[in-house]
């Protein structure tokens, strides 16, 4: 079973390779994405391979670059647990 960082890394790579930028599509290189996050392309490799966890501020930058929500990078099971936990605290 993959952990959350592996899932996020796979989603980053999927988005980067699919390259959906607004209405157009093109491959986004690790170097391009690195510039967005002000990190090295090696750091993007580490995010994609889940060697390093993606800091939330960089995940926000990546999501904004691809014009999507950070929720698109999270596994559905994690989101469901977070929503259930939040709902149980509000009762």
Short mmCIF file of N, CA, C and O in Angstrom, two decimals:
data_model
loop_
_atom_site.label_atom_id
_atom_site.label_comp_id
_atom_site.label_asym_id
_atom_site.label_seq_id
_atom_site.Cartn_x
_atom_site.Cartn_y
_atom_site.Cartn_z
N UNK A 1 0.85 -1.19 0.00
CA UNK A 1 0.00 0.00 0.00
C UNK A 1 0.89 1.25 0.00
O UNK A 1 1.83 1.34 0.77
N UNK A 2 0.58 2.17 -0.88
CA UNK A 2 1.40 3.37 -0.96
C UNK A 2 1.02 4.37 0.13
O UNK A 2 -0.14 4.43 0.54
N UNK A 3 2.01 5.12 0.58
CA UNK A 3 1.71 6.13 1.58
C UNK A 3 1.29 7.43 0.87
O UNK A 3 1.34 7.53 -0.35
N UNK A 4 0.90 8.40 1.65
CA UNK A 4 0.38 9.65 1.09
C UNK A 4 1.43 10.37 0.24
O UNK A 4 1.12 10.94 -0.80
N UNK A 5 2.71 10.31 0.65
CA UNK A 5 3.76 11.00 -0.10
C UNK A 5 4.01 10.33 -1.44
O UNK A 5 4.29 11.02 -2.43
N UNK A 6 3.89 9.02 -1.50
CA UNK A 6 4.01 8.31 -2.77
C UNK A 6 2.87 8.71 -3.71
O UNK A 6 3.07 8.93 -4.90
N UNK A 7 1.68 8.80 -3.14
CA UNK A 7 0.51 9.17 -3.94
C UNK A 7 0.67 10.60 -4.49
O UNK A 7 0.44 10.84 -5.68
N UNK A 8 1.05 11.52 -3.62
CA UNK A 8 1.24 12.91 -4.06
C UNK A 8 2.32 12.98 -5.14
O UNK A 8 2.14 13.65 -6.15
N UNK A 9 3.43 12.27 -4.94
CA UNK A 9 4.50 12.26 -5.93
C UNK A 9 4.04 11.74 -7.28
O UNK A 9 4.38 12.30 -8.33
N UNK A 10 3.24 10.68 -7.27
CA UNK A 10 2.72 10.13 -8.52
C UNK A 10 1.79 11.12 -9.21
O UNK A 10 1.79 11.24 -10.43
N UNK A 11 0.99 11.83 -8.41
CA UNK A 11 0.07 12.81 -8.98
C UNK A 11 0.83 14.00 -9.59
O UNK A 11 0.44 14.52 -10.63
N UNK A 12 1.90 14.42 -8.93
CA UNK A 12 2.72 15.50 -9.47
C UNK A 12 3.30 15.07 -10.82
O UNK A 12 3.22 15.81 -11.80
N UNK A 13 3.85 13.87 -10.86
CA UNK A 13 4.45 13.38 -12.11
C UNK A 13 3.39 13.23 -13.20
O UNK A 13 3.62 13.61 -14.35
N UNK A 14 2.23 12.72 -12.83
CA UNK A 14 1.14 12.54 -13.80
C UNK A 14 0.74 13.89 -14.39
O UNK A 14 0.62 14.04 -15.61
N UNK A 15 0.58 14.87 -13.54
CA UNK A 15 0.22 16.22 -14.01
C UNK A 15 1.33 16.81 -14.88
O UNK A 15 1.06 17.45 -15.89
N UNK A 16 2.56 16.63 -14.45
CA UNK A 16 3.69 17.19 -15.17
C UNK A 16 3.81 16.59 -16.57
O UNK A 16 4.00 17.30 -17.56
N UNK A 17 3.66 15.28 -16.67
CA UNK A 17 3.77 14.61 -17.96
C UNK A 17 2.55 14.90 -18.84
O UNK A 17 2.68 15.13 -20.03
N UNK A 18 1.36 14.93 -18.23
CA UNK A 18 0.16 15.26 -18.99
C UNK A 18 0.23 16.71 -19.46
O UNK A 18 -0.24 17.05 -20.54
N UNK A 19 0.83 17.55 -18.60
CA UNK A 19 1.10 18.92 -18.98
C UNK A 19 -0.11 19.78 -19.26
O UNK A 19 -0.07 20.65 -20.13
N UNK A 20 -1.20 19.56 -18.55
CA UNK A 20 -2.38 20.38 -18.78
C UNK A 20 -2.17 21.74 -18.11
O UNK A 20 -2.13 21.86 -16.90
N UNK A 21 -2.02 22.74 -18.93
CA UNK A 21 -1.83 24.12 -18.46
C UNK A 21 -2.96 24.96 -19.04
O UNK A 21 -2.91 25.39 -20.18
N UNK A 22 -4.00 25.14 -18.23
CA UNK A 22 -5.17 25.85 -18.75
C UNK A 22 -5.84 25.01 -19.82
O UNK A 22 -6.18 23.87 -19.59
N UNK A 23 -5.94 25.57 -21.01
CA UNK A 23 -6.60 24.86 -22.12
C UNK A 23 -5.62 24.15 -23.04
O UNK A 23 -6.02 23.45 -23.95
N UNK A 24 -4.33 24.35 -22.82
CA UNK A 24 -3.34 23.71 -23.69
C UNK A 24 -2.62 22.57 -22.96
O UNK A 24 -2.67 22.48 -21.73
N UNK A 25 -1.99 21.71 -23.74
CA UNK A 25 -1.27 20.56 -23.20
C UNK A 25 0.15 20.56 -23.74
O UNK A 25 0.35 20.74 -24.94
N UNK A 26 1.12 20.35 -22.86
CA UNK A 26 2.50 20.13 -23.27
C UNK A 26 3.25 19.56 -22.08
O UNK A 26 2.88 19.78 -20.93
N UNK A 27 4.30 18.84 -22.37
CA UNK A 27 5.13 18.26 -21.32
C UNK A 27 5.75 19.39 -20.49
O UNK A 27 6.26 20.35 -21.04
N UNK A 28 5.65 19.27 -19.18
CA UNK A 28 6.30 20.21 -18.27
C UNK A 28 7.52 19.50 -17.71
O UNK A 28 7.41 18.40 -17.17
N UNK A 29 8.69 20.10 -17.87
CA UNK A 29 9.91 19.45 -17.38
C UNK A 29 10.05 19.63 -15.88
O UNK A 29 9.43 20.52 -15.27
N UNK A 30 10.88 18.80 -15.29
CA UNK A 30 11.16 18.93 -13.86
C UNK A 30 11.83 20.28 -13.59
O UNK A 30 11.58 20.89 -12.55
N UNK A 31 12.64 20.74 -14.51
CA UNK A 31 13.30 22.04 -14.35
C UNK A 31 12.29 23.19 -14.32
O UNK A 31 12.43 24.11 -13.52
N UNK A 32 11.29 23.13 -15.20
CA UNK A 32 10.24 24.16 -15.20
C UNK A 32 9.50 24.18 -13.87
O UNK A 32 9.25 25.24 -13.30
N UNK A 33 9.12 23.00 -13.41
CA UNK A 33 8.39 22.91 -12.15
C UNK A 33 9.27 23.33 -10.98
O UNK A 33 8.79 23.95 -10.03
N UNK A 34 10.56 23.04 -11.07
CA UNK A 34 11.50 23.44 -10.03
C UNK A 34 11.55 24.96 -9.90
O UNK A 34 11.60 25.50 -8.79
N UNK A 35 11.52 25.66 -11.03
CA UNK A 35 11.53 27.13 -11.01
C UNK A 35 10.30 27.67 -10.29
O UNK A 35 10.38 28.65 -9.57
N UNK A 36 9.17 27.03 -10.52
CA UNK A 36 7.92 27.45 -9.88
C UNK A 36 8.05 27.37 -8.35
O UNK A 36 7.57 28.24 -7.63
N UNK A 37 8.74 26.33 -7.89
CA UNK A 37 8.88 26.08 -6.45
C UNK A 37 10.17 26.66 -5.86
O UNK A 37 10.40 26.54 -4.65
N UNK A 38 11.00 27.23 -6.70
CA UNK A 38 12.32 27.75 -6.27
C UNK A 38 13.16 26.66 -5.62
O UNK A 38 13.76 26.86 -4.56
N UNK A 39 13.18 25.50 -6.28
CA UNK A 39 14.00 24.37 -5.83
C UNK A 39 14.75 23.82 -7.05
O UNK A 39 14.51 24.27 -8.18
N UNK A 40 15.61 22.85 -6.84
CA UNK A 40 16.33 22.22 -7.96
C UNK A 40 15.44 21.17 -8.63
O UNK A 40 14.47 20.69 -8.03
N UNK A 41 15.80 20.82 -9.86
CA UNK A 41 15.03 19.76 -10.52
C UNK A 41 15.20 18.44 -9.79
O UNK A 41 14.31 17.59 -9.79
N UNK A 42 16.35 18.28 -9.10
CA UNK A 42 16.56 17.06 -8.31
C UNK A 42 15.54 16.96 -7.17
O UNK A 42 15.08 15.86 -6.83
N UNK A 43 15.17 18.12 -6.63
CA UNK A 43 14.17 18.12 -5.56
C UNK A 43 12.81 17.68 -6.10
O UNK A 43 12.09 16.93 -5.45
N UNK A 44 12.47 18.11 -7.31
CA UNK A 44 11.22 17.67 -7.93
C UNK A 44 11.26 16.15 -8.14
O UNK A 44 10.26 15.45 -7.88
N UNK A 45 12.41 15.62 -8.56
CA UNK A 45 12.57 14.16 -8.69
C UNK A 45 12.27 13.49 -7.35
O UNK A 45 11.60 12.46 -7.30
N UNK A 46 12.80 14.06 -6.28
CA UNK A 46 12.62 13.48 -4.94
C UNK A 46 11.16 13.55 -4.51
O UNK A 46 10.67 12.63 -3.85
N UNK A 47 10.46 14.62 -4.88
CA UNK A 47 9.02 14.70 -4.59
C UNK A 47 8.28 13.60 -5.34
O UNK A 47 7.44 12.90 -4.77
N UNK A 48 8.60 13.44 -6.63
CA UNK A 48 7.90 12.46 -7.46
C UNK A 48 8.16 11.03 -7.00
O UNK A 48 7.28 10.17 -7.11
N UNK A 49 9.34 10.76 -6.48
CA UNK A 49 9.69 9.42 -6.01
C UNK A 49 9.38 9.22 -4.53
O UNK A 49 9.61 8.14 -3.98
N UNK A 50 8.87 10.27 -3.88
CA UNK A 50 8.53 10.25 -2.44
C UNK A 50 9.77 10.01 -1.57
O UNK A 50 9.65 9.53 -0.46
N UNK A 51 10.94 10.39 -2.09
CA UNK A 51 12.15 10.35 -1.27
C UNK A 51 12.06 11.46 -0.23
O UNK A 51 12.48 11.28 0.91
N UNK A 52 11.52 12.61 -0.65
CA UNK A 52 11.26 13.73 0.24
C UNK A 52 9.78 14.09 0.17
O UNK A 52 9.17 13.99 -0.89
N UNK A 53 9.24 14.51 1.29
CA UNK A 53 7.85 14.98 1.32
C UNK A 53 7.78 16.37 0.70
O UNK A 53 8.70 17.17 0.84
N UNK A 54 6.68 16.65 0.04
CA UNK A 54 6.47 17.96 -0.56
C UNK A 54 5.94 18.91 0.51
O UNK A 54 4.88 18.65 1.09
N UNK A 55 6.64 20.00 0.80
CA UNK A 55 6.11 20.97 1.75
C UNK A 55 4.80 21.55 1.21
O UNK A 55 4.64 21.72 -0.01
N UNK A 56 3.89 21.85 2.10
CA UNK A 56 2.57 22.33 1.68
C UNK A 56 2.68 23.58 0.81
O UNK A 56 1.94 23.73 -0.15
N UNK A 57 3.61 24.48 1.12
CA UNK A 57 3.72 25.70 0.32
C UNK A 57 4.14 25.38 -1.12
O UNK A 57 3.69 26.06 -2.06
N UNK A 58 4.94 24.35 -1.32
CA UNK A 58 5.31 23.96 -2.68
C UNK A 58 4.17 23.22 -3.37
O UNK A 58 3.99 23.36 -4.58
N UNK A 59 3.40 22.45 -2.63
CA UNK A 59 2.25 21.77 -3.22
C UNK A 59 1.23 22.81 -3.70
O UNK A 59 0.63 22.66 -4.77
N UNK A 60 1.07 23.87 -2.94
CA UNK A 60 0.17 24.96 -3.35
C UNK A 60 0.69 25.62 -4.63
O UNK A 60 -0.09 25.88 -5.56
N UNK A 61 1.99 25.87 -4.71
CA UNK A 61 2.58 26.46 -5.91
C UNK A 61 2.38 25.55 -7.13
O UNK A 61 2.05 26.02 -8.22
N UNK A 62 2.58 24.26 -6.94
CA UNK A 62 2.40 23.30 -8.03
C UNK A 62 0.95 23.26 -8.47
O UNK A 62 0.65 23.29 -9.67
N UNK A 63 0.03 23.20 -7.52
CA UNK A 63 -1.40 23.19 -7.85
C UNK A 63 -1.79 24.46 -8.61
O UNK A 63 -2.51 24.39 -9.60
N UNK A 64 -1.31 25.60 -8.15
CA UNK A 64 -1.61 26.86 -8.83
C UNK A 64 -1.05 26.86 -10.25
O UNK A 64 -1.70 27.34 -11.18
N UNK A 65 0.15 26.34 -10.42
CA UNK A 65 0.78 26.28 -11.74
C UNK A 65 -0.08 25.47 -12.71
O UNK A 65 -0.23 25.84 -13.87
N UNK A 66 -0.64 24.37 -12.22
CA UNK A 66 -1.50 23.53 -13.06
C UNK A 66 -2.96 23.95 -13.01
O UNK A 66 -3.83 23.27 -13.54
N UNK A 67 -3.22 25.08 -12.34
CA UNK A 67 -4.58 25.63 -12.25
C UNK A 67 -5.58 24.61 -11.71
O UNK A 67 -6.63 24.36 -12.29
N UNK A 68 -5.19 24.02 -10.58
CA UNK A 68 -6.06 23.03 -9.94
C UNK A 68 -5.96 23.20 -8.42
O UNK A 68 -5.19 24.00 -7.92
N UNK A 69 -6.73 22.43 -7.70
CA UNK A 69 -6.73 22.45 -6.24
C UNK A 69 -5.68 21.47 -5.70
O UNK A 69 -5.42 20.44 -6.34
N UNK A 70 -5.14 21.76 -4.54
CA UNK A 70 -4.21 20.80 -3.92
C UNK A 70 -4.92 19.49 -3.61
O UNK A 70 -4.28 18.45 -3.51
N UNK A 71 -6.24 19.53 -3.49
CA UNK A 71 -6.99 18.31 -3.21
C UNK A 71 -6.85 17.28 -4.32
O UNK A 71 -6.96 16.07 -4.08
N UNK A 72 -6.56 17.74 -5.54
CA UNK A 72 -6.37 16.84 -6.67
C UNK A 72 -5.13 15.95 -6.50
O UNK A 72 -5.02 14.93 -7.15
N UNK A 73 -4.23 16.33 -5.61
CA UNK A 73 -3.00 15.57 -5.40
C UNK A 73 -3.11 14.59 -4.23
O UNK A 73 -2.25 13.75 -4.05
N UNK A 74 -4.18 14.71 -3.45
CA UNK A 74 -4.34 13.87 -2.26
C UNK A 74 -5.18 12.65 -2.57
O UNK A 74 -6.11 12.71 -3.37
N UNK A 75 -4.90 11.53 -1.88
CA UNK A 75 -5.71 10.33 -2.09
C UNK A 75 -7.11 10.51 -1.51
O UNK A 75 -7.29 11.15 -0.47
N UNK A 76 -8.09 9.95 -2.18
CA UNK A 76 -9.49 10.08 -1.76
C UNK A 76 -9.71 9.57 -0.34
O UNK A 76 -10.45 10.16 0.44
N UNK A 77 -9.07 8.47 0.03
CA UNK A 77 -9.25 7.90 1.37
C UNK A 77 -8.81 8.89 2.45
O UNK A 77 -9.48 9.03 3.48
N UNK A 78 -7.71 9.58 2.21
CA UNK A 78 -7.22 10.57 3.18
C UNK A 78 -8.21 11.72 3.30
O UNK A 78 -8.47 12.22 4.39
N UNK A 79 -8.77 12.14 2.18
CA UNK A 79 -9.75 13.23 2.21
C UNK A 79 -10.99 12.83 2.96
O UNK A 79 -11.53 13.60 3.76
N UNK A 80 -11.47 11.61 2.71
CA UNK A 80 -12.66 11.12 3.40
C UNK A 80 -12.45 11.06 4.91
O UNK A 80 -13.33 11.41 5.68
N UNK A 81 -11.27 10.62 5.34
CA UNK A 81 -10.96 10.56 6.76
C UNK A 81 -10.92 11.96 7.37
O UNK A 81 -11.41 12.19 8.46
N UNK A 82 -10.32 12.90 6.66
CA UNK A 82 -10.22 14.28 7.15
C UNK A 82 -11.60 14.91 7.29
O UNK A 82 -11.89 15.58 8.28
N UNK A 83 -12.46 14.68 6.30
CA UNK A 83 -13.82 15.22 6.35
C UNK A 83 -14.60 14.59 7.50
O UNK A 83 -15.27 15.29 8.26
N UNK A 84 -14.50 13.27 7.67
CA UNK A 84 -15.19 12.59 8.75
C UNK A 84 -14.71 13.09 10.11
O UNK A 84 -15.52 13.31 11.03
N UNK A 85 -13.42 13.29 10.25
CA UNK A 85 -12.86 13.78 11.50
C UNK A 85 -13.37 15.19 11.80
O UNK A 85 -13.75 15.50 12.92
N UNK A 86 -13.38 16.04 10.78
CA UNK A 86 -13.86 17.43 10.93
C UNK A 86 -15.33 17.44 11.31
O UNK A 86 -15.75 18.18 12.19
N UNK A 87 -16.13 16.57 10.68
CA UNK A 87 -17.56 16.51 10.98
C UNK A 87 -17.81 16.02 12.39
O UNK A 87 -18.70 16.50 13.07
N UNK A 88 -16.99 15.08 12.88
CA UNK A 88 -17.18 14.57 14.23
C UNK A 88 -16.83 15.62 15.29
O UNK A 88 -17.40 15.63 16.37
N UNK A 89 -15.93 16.54 14.96
CA UNK A 89 -15.57 17.60 15.90
C UNK A 89 -16.60 18.72 15.93
O UNK A 89 -16.69 19.43 16.93
N UNK A 90 -17.38 18.86 14.87
CA UNK A 90 -18.34 19.96 14.81
C UNK A 90 -19.69 19.58 15.41
O UNK A 90 -20.56 20.42 15.55
N UNK A 91 -19.86 18.32 15.79
CA UNK A 91 -21.14 17.87 16.36
C UNK A 91 -21.20 18.17 17.82
O UNK A 91 -20.36 18.25 18.56
#
